[in-house]
Amino acid sequence: MDVNATNIEEIVRQVLNSMEGRQPAANSGAGSAPAGAIPKTAHVAMLTSLEHYDVKEFPIPEVGDDDILVKVEGCGICGTDAHEFKKDPFGLIPVALGHEGTGEIVKMGKNVKKDSAGKDLKIGDKVVTCMIFKDNPDITMYDLNRQNVGGADVYGLLPDDDIHLNGWFSDYLFIRGGSTVFNVSDLDLYSRILIEPCAVLIHAVERAKSTGILRFNSRVVVQGCGPIGLICIAILRTMGINHIVAVDGEEKRLEFAKEMGASDTVNFKDHKGIDIQTLCSPALMYLCLILPSSVPVLPWHMPIFINSSATAADCASLDFSLTAAMPPSTRTLISAPRKSPS
């Protein structure tokens, strides 16, 4: 099955219709509850096999002193969700996906007073989650740019357990003590859903700055103007970087890239090969985010396909002197200019 924008929208529609169809009517069944009350059960869109979701109903666990129960209001669909749906590269099935979600606190333990940034938390606040630092609970949000956090877990990519409410593709999310959580009540729903993908790009750009790859006067090529690429362009502009070259195969995306702050655009469909040195100064390095160009621009983060084979092939035609290839789902290419012959 080819996972594209149309297919994903259809899958989401089927799952939502199934969940709505299973919602108990008022005063019918053990899972029902009066308006505003917390039901005894929650529905989860569980990926139970490749390319197949089952809507399952699980008891809502008792909230402990350090836990938070969140009623889900929305969630974006990431390229990682599409990869997991199609191939299960992480071996998580059965799994409740969804890591770009947000919702409202409906119950929390007595020890929960503030979020991970020190902001007060109360019932009714809107929140997002980040990571669960199981291997190093002393890591805080301020350490993320100074060390790797490979031992951290993410809601929406957790193996199934006796809690089950582990991803945002469900009625409720159960946030365990020790997790990062942020109060974002001042933002609207769509802005809250965009927090996770924006945070990914801010983190990437900050890491590039801290390693010296990216500087104030750098010239940057962003290949692929999907949601992640467009966000990257916006973040680079906030840093004062003025020369940003956006590369894509769709004119509509390139026009959007200009609105987001790109100084120049290149439609690779108009060229058999592009010498990057014609676009950027030979004295500088380039940070290239490899993203596909075939998914239509949507007003929300759904879907993002990262590193399709076509994109990798397109990038291979560019004139790079150094390529550091990461796993297909997370590939970032960092290139340095070719030295002039001596």
JSON list of N, CA and C in Angstrom, two decimals, residues 267-320:
[
{"chain": "A", "resi": 267, "resn": "ASN", "atom": "N", "xyz": [13.16, 24.82, -8.38]},
{"chain": "A", "resi": 267, "resn": "ASN", "atom": "CA", "xyz": [12.30, 23.68, -8.68]},
{"chain": "A", "resi": 267, "resn": "ASN", "atom": "C", "xyz": [13.17, 22.64, -9.38]},
{"chain": "A", "resi": 268, "resn": "PHE", "atom": "N", "xyz": [13.45, 21.54, -8.68]},
{"chain": "A", "resi": 268, "resn": "PHE", "atom": "CA", "xyz": [14.39, 20.56, -9.23]},
{"chain": "A", "resi": 268, "resn": "PHE", "atom": "C", "xyz": [13.85, 19.88, -10.48]},
{"chain": "A", "resi": 269, "resn": "LYS", "atom": "N", "xyz": [12.54, 19.98, -10.70]},
{"chain": "A", "resi": 269, "resn": "LYS", "atom": "CA", "xyz": [11.98, 19.39, -11.91]},
{"chain": "A", "resi": 269, "resn": "LYS", "atom": "C", "xyz": [12.42, 20.14, -13.17]},
{"chain": "A", "resi": 270, "resn": "ASP", "atom": "N", "xyz": [12.92, 21.35, -12.96]},
{"chain": "A", "resi": 270, "resn": "ASP", "atom": "CA", "xyz": [13.38, 22.15, -14.09]},
{"chain": "A", "resi": 270, "resn": "ASP", "atom": "C", "xyz": [14.85, 21.90, -14.42]},
{"chain": "A", "resi": 271, "resn": "HIS", "atom": "N", "xyz": [15.49, 21.01, -13.66]},
{"chain": "A", "resi": 271, "resn": "HIS", "atom": "CA", "xyz": [16.93, 20.80, -13.83]},
{"chain": "A", "resi": 271, "resn": "HIS", "atom": "C", "xyz": [17.26, 19.32, -13.75]},
{"chain": "A", "resi": 272, "resn": "LYS", "atom": "N", "xyz": [18.21, 18.90, -14.57]},
{"chain": "A", "resi": 272, "resn": "LYS", "atom": "CA", "xyz": [18.70, 17.52, -14.47]},
{"chain": "A", "resi": 272, "resn": "LYS", "atom": "C", "xyz": [19.66, 17.37, -13.31]},
{"chain": "A", "resi": 273, "resn": "GLY", "atom": "N", "xyz": [20.37, 18.42, -12.99]},
{"chain": "A", "resi": 273, "resn": "GLY", "atom": "CA", "xyz": [21.31, 18.41, -11.87]},
{"chain": "A", "resi": 273, "resn": "GLY", "atom": "C", "xyz": [21.59, 19.84, -11.46]},
{"chain": "A", "resi": 274, "resn": "ILE", "atom": "N", "xyz": [21.84, 20.05, -10.20]},
{"chain": "A", "resi": 274, "resn": "ILE", "atom": "CA", "xyz": [22.05, 21.40, -9.68]},
{"chain": "A", "resi": 274, "resn": "ILE", "atom": "C", "xyz": [23.38, 21.44, -8.94]},
{"chain": "A", "resi": 275, "resn": "ASP", "atom": "N", "xyz": [24.22, 22.35, -9.29]},
{"chain": "A", "resi": 275, "resn": "ASP", "atom": "CA", "xyz": [25.47, 22.56, -8.56]},
{"chain": "A", "resi": 275, "resn": "ASP", "atom": "C", "xyz": [25.17, 23.51, -7.43]},
{"chain": "A", "resi": 276, "resn": "ILE", "atom": "N", "xyz": [25.18, 23.00, -6.22]},
{"chain": "A", "resi": 276, "resn": "ILE", "atom": "CA", "xyz": [24.83, 23.81, -5.05]},
{"chain": "A", "resi": 276, "resn": "ILE", "atom": "C", "xyz": [25.73, 25.04, -4.95]},
{"chain": "A", "resi": 277, "resn": "GLN", "atom": "N", "xyz": [26.98, 24.92, -5.45]},
{"chain": "A", "resi": 277, "resn": "GLN", "atom": "CA", "xyz": [27.90, 26.05, -5.31]},
{"chain": "A", "resi": 277, "resn": "GLN", "atom": "C", "xyz": [27.43, 27.27, -6.09]},
{"chain": "A", "resi": 278, "resn": "THR", "atom": "N", "xyz": [26.53, 27.07, -7.06]},
{"chain": "A", "resi": 278, "resn": "THR", "atom": "CA", "xyz": [25.99, 28.22, -7.77]},
{"chain": "A", "resi": 278, "resn": "THR", "atom": "C", "xyz": [24.99, 28.98, -6.94]},
{"chain": "A", "resi": 279, "resn": "LEU", "atom": "N", "xyz": [24.50, 28.35, -5.87]},
{"chain": "A", "resi": 279, "resn": "LEU", "atom": "CA", "xyz": [23.49, 28.97, -5.03]},
{"chain": "A", "resi": 279, "resn": "LEU", "atom": "C", "xyz": [24.06, 29.54, -3.74]},
{"chain": "A", "resi": 280, "resn": "CYS", "atom": "N", "xyz": [25.14, 28.92, -3.25]},
{"chain": "A", "resi": 280, "resn": "CYS", "atom": "CA", "xyz": [25.68, 29.32, -1.95]},
{"chain": "A", "resi": 280, "resn": "CYS", "atom": "C", "xyz": [27.17, 29.59, -2.06]},
{"chain": "A", "resi": 281, "resn": "SER", "atom": "N", "xyz": [27.65, 30.42, -1.17]},
{"chain": "A", "resi": 281, "resn": "SER", "atom": "CA", "xyz": [29.05, 30.78, -1.17]},
{"chain": "A", "resi": 281, "resn": "SER", "atom": "C", "xyz": [29.92, 29.57, -0.89]},
{"chain": "A", "resi": 282, "resn": "PRO", "atom": "N", "xyz": [31.01, 29.35, -1.63]},
{"chain": "A", "resi": 282, "resn": "PRO", "atom": "CA", "xyz": [31.88, 28.19, -1.42]},
{"chain": "A", "resi": 282, "resn": "PRO", "atom": "C", "xyz": [32.55, 28.20, -0.06]},
{"chain": "A", "resi": 283, "resn": "ALA", "atom": "N", "xyz": [32.55, 29.34, 0.62]},
{"chain": "A", "resi": 283, "resn": "ALA", "atom": "CA", "xyz": [33.24, 29.42, 1.91]},
{"chain": "A", "resi": 283, "resn": "ALA", "atom": "C", "xyz": [32.40, 28.94, 3.07]},
{"chain": "A", "resi": 284, "resn": "LEU", "atom": "N", "xyz": [31.14, 28.54, 2.78]},
{"chain": "A", "resi": 284, "resn": "LEU", "atom": "CA", "xyz": [30.24, 28.20, 3.86]},
{"chain": "A", "resi": 284, "resn": "LEU", "atom": "C", "xyz": [29.78, 26.76, 3.76]},
{"chain": "A", "resi": 285, "resn": "MET", "atom": "N", "xyz": [29.25, 26.24, 4.86]},
{"chain": "A", "resi": 285, "resn": "MET", "atom": "CA", "xyz": [28.69, 24.89, 4.88]},
{"chain": "A", "resi": 285, "resn": "MET", "atom": "C", "xyz": [27.18, 24.99, 4.76]},
{"chain": "A", "resi": 286, "resn": "TYR", "atom": "N", "xyz": [26.57, 23.88, 4.40]},
{"chain": "A", "resi": 286, "resn": "TYR", "atom": "CA", "xyz": [25.13, 23.88, 4.18]},
{"chain": "A", "resi": 286, "resn": "TYR", "atom": "C", "xyz": [24.47, 22.81, 5.02]},
{"chain": "A", "resi": 287, "resn": "LEU", "atom": "N", "xyz": [23.35, 23.15, 5.55]},
{"chain": "A", "resi": 287, "resn": "LEU", "atom": "CA", "xyz": [22.52, 22.18, 6.27]},
{"chain": "A", "resi": 287, "resn": "LEU", "atom": "C", "xyz": [21.33, 21.87, 5.39]},
{"chain": "A", "resi": 288, "resn": "CYS", "atom": "N", "xyz": [21.19, 20.61, 4.99]},
{"chain": "A", "resi": 288, "resn": "CYS", "atom": "CA", "xyz": [20.12, 20.25, 4.06]},
{"chain": "A", "resi": 288, "resn": "CYS", "atom": "C", "xyz": [19.20, 19.25, 4.72]},
{"chain": "A", "resi": 289, "resn": "LEU", "atom": "N", "xyz": [17.94, 19.60, 4.83]},
{"chain": "A", "resi": 289, "resn": "LEU", "atom": "CA", "xyz": [16.95, 18.68, 5.37]},
{"chain": "A", "resi": 289, "resn": "LEU", "atom": "C", "xyz": [16.30, 17.96, 4.21]},
{"chain": "A", "resi": 290, "resn": "ILE", "atom": "N", "xyz": [16.36, 16.64, 4.21]},
{"chain": "A", "resi": 290, "resn": "ILE", "atom": "CA", "xyz": [15.90, 15.88, 3.07]},
{"chain": "A", "resi": 290, "resn": "ILE", "atom": "C", "xyz": [14.46, 15.44, 3.31]},
{"chain": "A", "resi": 291, "resn": "LEU", "atom": "N", "xyz": [13.56, 16.04, 2.56]},
{"chain": "A", "resi": 291, "resn": "LEU", "atom": "CA", "xyz": [12.15, 15.77, 2.68]},
{"chain": "A", "resi": 291, "resn": "LEU", "atom": "C", "xyz": [11.55, 15.62, 1.29]},
{"chain": "A", "resi": 292, "resn": "PRO", "atom": "N", "xyz": [10.45, 14.86, 1.13]},
{"chain": "A", "resi": 292, "resn": "PRO", "atom": "CA", "xyz": [9.88, 14.65, -0.19]},
{"chain": "A", "resi": 292, "resn": "PRO", "atom": "C", "xyz": [9.14, 15.87, -0.70]},
{"chain": "A", "resi": 293, "resn": "SER", "atom": "N", "xyz": [8.79, 15.79, -1.94]},
{"chain": "A", "resi": 293, "resn": "SER", "atom": "CA", "xyz": [8.17, 16.94, -2.57]},
{"chain": "A", "resi": 293, "resn": "SER", "atom": "C", "xyz": [6.84, 16.60, -3.20]},
{"chain": "A", "resi": 294, "resn": "SER", "atom": "N", "xyz": [6.33, 15.41, -2.93]},
{"chain": "A", "resi": 294, "resn": "SER", "atom": "CA", "xyz": [5.13, 14.96, -3.64]},
{"chain": "A", "resi": 294, "resn": "SER", "atom": "C", "xyz": [3.85, 15.11, -2.83]},
{"chain": "A", "resi": 295, "resn": "VAL", "atom": "N", "xyz": [3.96, 15.48, -1.56]},
{"chain": "A", "resi": 295, "resn": "VAL", "atom": "CA", "xyz": [2.78, 15.58, -0.71]},
{"chain": "A", "resi": 295, "resn": "VAL", "atom": "C", "xyz": [2.23, 17.00, -0.75]},
{"chain": "A", "resi": 296, "resn": "PRO", "atom": "N", "xyz": [0.95, 17.20, -1.01]},
{"chain": "A", "resi": 296, "resn": "PRO", "atom": "CA", "xyz": [0.41, 18.55, -1.10]},
{"chain": "A", "resi": 296, "resn": "PRO", "atom": "C", "xyz": [0.49, 19.29, 0.22]},
{"chain": "A", "resi": 297, "resn": "VAL", "atom": "N", "xyz": [0.64, 20.61, 0.12]},
{"chain": "A", "resi": 297, "resn": "VAL", "atom": "CA", "xyz": [0.70, 21.43, 1.33]},
{"chain": "A", "resi": 297, "resn": "VAL", "atom": "C", "xyz": [-0.66, 21.42, 2.00]},
{"chain": "A", "resi": 298, "resn": "LEU", "atom": "N", "xyz": [-0.67, 21.14, 3.28]},
{"chain": "A", "resi": 298, "resn": "LEU", "atom": "CA", "xyz": [-1.90, 21.14, 4.06]},
{"chain": "A", "resi": 298, "resn": "LEU", "atom": "C", "xyz": [-1.78, 22.17, 5.17]},
{"chain": "A", "resi": 299, "resn": "PRO", "atom": "N", "xyz": [-2.88, 22.69, 5.67]},
{"chain": "A", "resi": 299, "resn": "PRO", "atom": "CA", "xyz": [-2.79, 23.73, 6.69]},
{"chain": "A", "resi": 299, "resn": "PRO", "atom": "C", "xyz": [-2.43, 23.18, 8.06]},
{"chain": "A", "resi": 300, "resn": "TRP", "atom": "N", "xyz": [-2.28, 21.89, 8.16]},
{"chain": "A", "resi": 300, "resn": "TRP", "atom": "CA", "xyz": [-1.86, 21.30, 9.43]},
{"chain": "A", "resi": 300, "resn": "TRP", "atom": "C", "xyz": [-0.78, 20.28, 9.13]},
{"chain": "A", "resi": 301, "resn": "HIS", "atom": "N", "xyz": [-0.20, 19.72, 10.19]},
{"chain": "A", "resi": 301, "resn": "HIS", "atom": "CA", "xyz": [0.94, 18.82, 10.04]},
{"chain": "A", "resi": 301, "resn": "HIS", "atom": "C", "xyz": [0.44, 17.41, 9.74]},
{"chain": "A", "resi": 302, "resn": "MET", "atom": "N", "xyz": [-0.13, 17.21, 8.54]},
{"chain": "A", "resi": 302, "resn": "MET", "atom": "CA", "xyz": [-0.63, 15.89, 8.18]},
{"chain": "A", "resi": 302, "resn": "MET", "atom": "C", "xyz": [-0.68, 15.74, 6.68]},
{"chain": "A", "resi": 303, "resn": "PRO", "atom": "N", "xyz": [0.05, 14.82, 6.11]},
{"chain": "A", "resi": 303, "resn": "PRO", "atom": "CA", "xyz": [1.09, 14.03, 6.74]},
{"chain": "A", "resi": 303, "resn": "PRO", "atom": "C", "xyz": [2.46, 14.57, 6.39]},
{"chain": "A", "resi": 304, "resn": "ILE", "atom": "N", "xyz": [3.47, 14.02, 6.99]},
{"chain": "A", "resi": 304, "resn": "ILE", "atom": "CA", "xyz": [4.84, 14.33, 6.59]},
{"chain": "A", "resi": 304, "resn": "ILE", "atom": "C", "xyz": [5.50, 13.01, 6.23]},
{"chain": "A", "resi": 305, "resn": "PHE", "atom": "N", "xyz": [6.00, 12.89, 5.02]},
{"chain": "A", "resi": 305, "resn": "PHE", "atom": "CA", "xyz": [6.74, 11.71, 4.62]},
{"chain": "A", "resi": 305, "resn": "PHE", "atom": "C", "xyz": [8.20, 12.12, 4.52]},
{"chain": "A", "resi": 306, "resn": "ILE", "atom": "N", "xyz": [9.04, 11.46, 5.28]},
{"chain": "A", "resi": 306, "resn": "ILE", "atom": "CA", "xyz": [10.44, 11.83, 5.31]},
{"chain": "A", "resi": 306, "resn": "ILE", "atom": "C", "xyz": [11.26, 10.82, 4.52]},
{"chain": "A", "resi": 307, "resn": "ASN", "atom": "N", "xyz": [12.04, 11.31, 3.60]},
{"chain": "A", "resi": 307, "resn": "ASN", "atom": "CA", "xyz": [13.00, 10.50, 2.88]},
{"chain": "A", "resi": 307, "resn": "ASN", "atom": "C", "xyz": [12.37, 9.39, 2.07]},
{"chain": "A", "resi": 308, "resn": "SER", "atom": "N", "xyz": [11.41, 9.72, 1.21]},
{"chain": "A", "resi": 308, "resn": "SER", "atom": "CA", "xyz": [10.94, 8.75, 0.24]},
{"chain": "A", "resi": 308, "resn": "SER", "atom": "C", "xyz": [12.09, 8.46, -0.72]},
{"chain": "A", "resi": 309, "resn": "SER", "atom": "N", "xyz": [12.03, 7.33, -1.43]},
{"chain": "A", "resi": 309, "resn": "SER", "atom": "CA", "xyz": [13.11, 6.95, -2.32]},
{"chain": "A", "resi": 309, "resn": "SER", "atom": "C", "xyz": [13.30, 8.00, -3.41]},
{"chain": "A", "resi": 310, "resn": "ALA", "atom": "N", "xyz": [12.21, 8.61, -3.86]},
{"chain": "A", "resi": 310, "resn": "ALA", "atom": "CA", "xyz": [12.31, 9.63, -4.89]},
{"chain": "A", "resi": 310, "resn": "ALA", "atom": "C", "xyz": [13.11, 10.83, -4.39]},
{"chain": "A", "resi": 311, "resn": "THR", "atom": "N", "xyz": [12.88, 11.20, -3.14]},
{"chain": "A", "resi": 311, "resn": "THR", "atom": "CA", "xyz": [13.61, 12.34, -2.58]},
{"chain": "A", "resi": 311, "resn": "THR", "atom": "C", "xyz": [15.09, 12.03, -2.48]},
{"chain": "A", "resi": 312, "resn": "ALA", "atom": "N", "xyz": [15.41, 10.84, -2.02]},
{"chain": "A", "resi": 312, "resn": "ALA", "atom": "CA", "xyz": [16.80, 10.45, -1.90]},
{"chain": "A", "resi": 312, "resn": "ALA", "atom": "C", "xyz": [17.48, 10.49, -3.27]},
{"chain": "A", "resi": 313, "resn": "ALA", "atom": "N", "xyz": [16.78, 10.03, -4.29]},
{"chain": "A", "resi": 313, "resn": "ALA", "atom": "CA", "xyz": [17.33, 10.04, -5.64]},
{"chain": "A", "resi": 313, "resn": "ALA", "atom": "C", "xyz": [17.52, 11.48, -6.13]},
{"chain": "A", "resi": 314, "resn": "ASP", "atom": "N", "xyz": [16.54, 12.32, -5.85]},
{"chain": "A", "resi": 314, "resn": "ASP", "atom": "CA", "xyz": [16.67, 13.72, -6.25]},
{"chain": "A", "resi": 314, "resn": "ASP", "atom": "C", "xyz": [17.89, 14.35, -5.60]},
{"chain": "A", "resi": 315, "resn": "CYS", "atom": "N", "xyz": [18.06, 14.05, -4.30]},
{"chain": "A", "resi": 315, "resn": "CYS", "atom": "CA", "xyz": [19.18, 14.65, -3.58]},
{"chain": "A", "resi": 315, "resn": "CYS", "atom": "C", "xyz": [20.50, 14.12, -4.11]},
{"chain": "A", "resi": 316, "resn": "ALA", "atom": "N", "xyz": [20.53, 12.84, -4.50]},
{"chain": "A", "resi": 316, "resn": "ALA", "atom": "CA", "xyz": [21.76, 12.25, -4.99]},
{"chain": "A", "resi": 316, "resn": "ALA", "atom": "C", "xyz": [22.27, 12.94, -6.24]},
{"chain": "A", "resi": 317, "resn": "SER", "atom": "N", "xyz": [21.37, 13.61, -6.98]},
{"chain": "A", "resi": 317, "resn": "SER", "atom": "CA", "xyz": [21.78, 14.30, -8.20]},
{"chain": "A", "resi": 317, "resn": "SER", "atom": "C", "xyz": [22.43, 15.65, -7.90]},
{"chain": "A", "resi": 318, "resn": "LEU", "atom": "N", "xyz": [22.34, 16.10, -6.65]},
{"chain": "A", "resi": 318, "resn": "LEU", "atom": "CA", "xyz": [22.96, 17.37, -6.29]},
{"chain": "A", "resi": 318, "resn": "LEU", "atom": "C", "xyz": [24.45, 17.19, -6.08]},
{"chain": "A", "resi": 319, "resn": "ASP", "atom": "N", "xyz": [25.18, 18.28, -6.12]},
{"chain": "A", "resi": 319, "resn": "ASP", "atom": "CA", "xyz": [26.63, 18.23, -6.07]},
{"chain": "A", "resi": 319, "resn": "ASP", "atom": "C", "xyz": [27.10, 18.38, -4.63]},
{"chain": "A", "resi": 320, "resn": "PHE", "atom": "N", "xyz": [27.12, 17.28, -3.89]},
{"chain": "A", "resi": 320, "resn": "PHE", "atom": "CA", "xyz": [27.58, 17.28, -2.52]},
{"chain": "A", "resi": 320, "resn": "PHE", "atom": "C", "xyz": [28.97, 16.65, -2.44]}
]
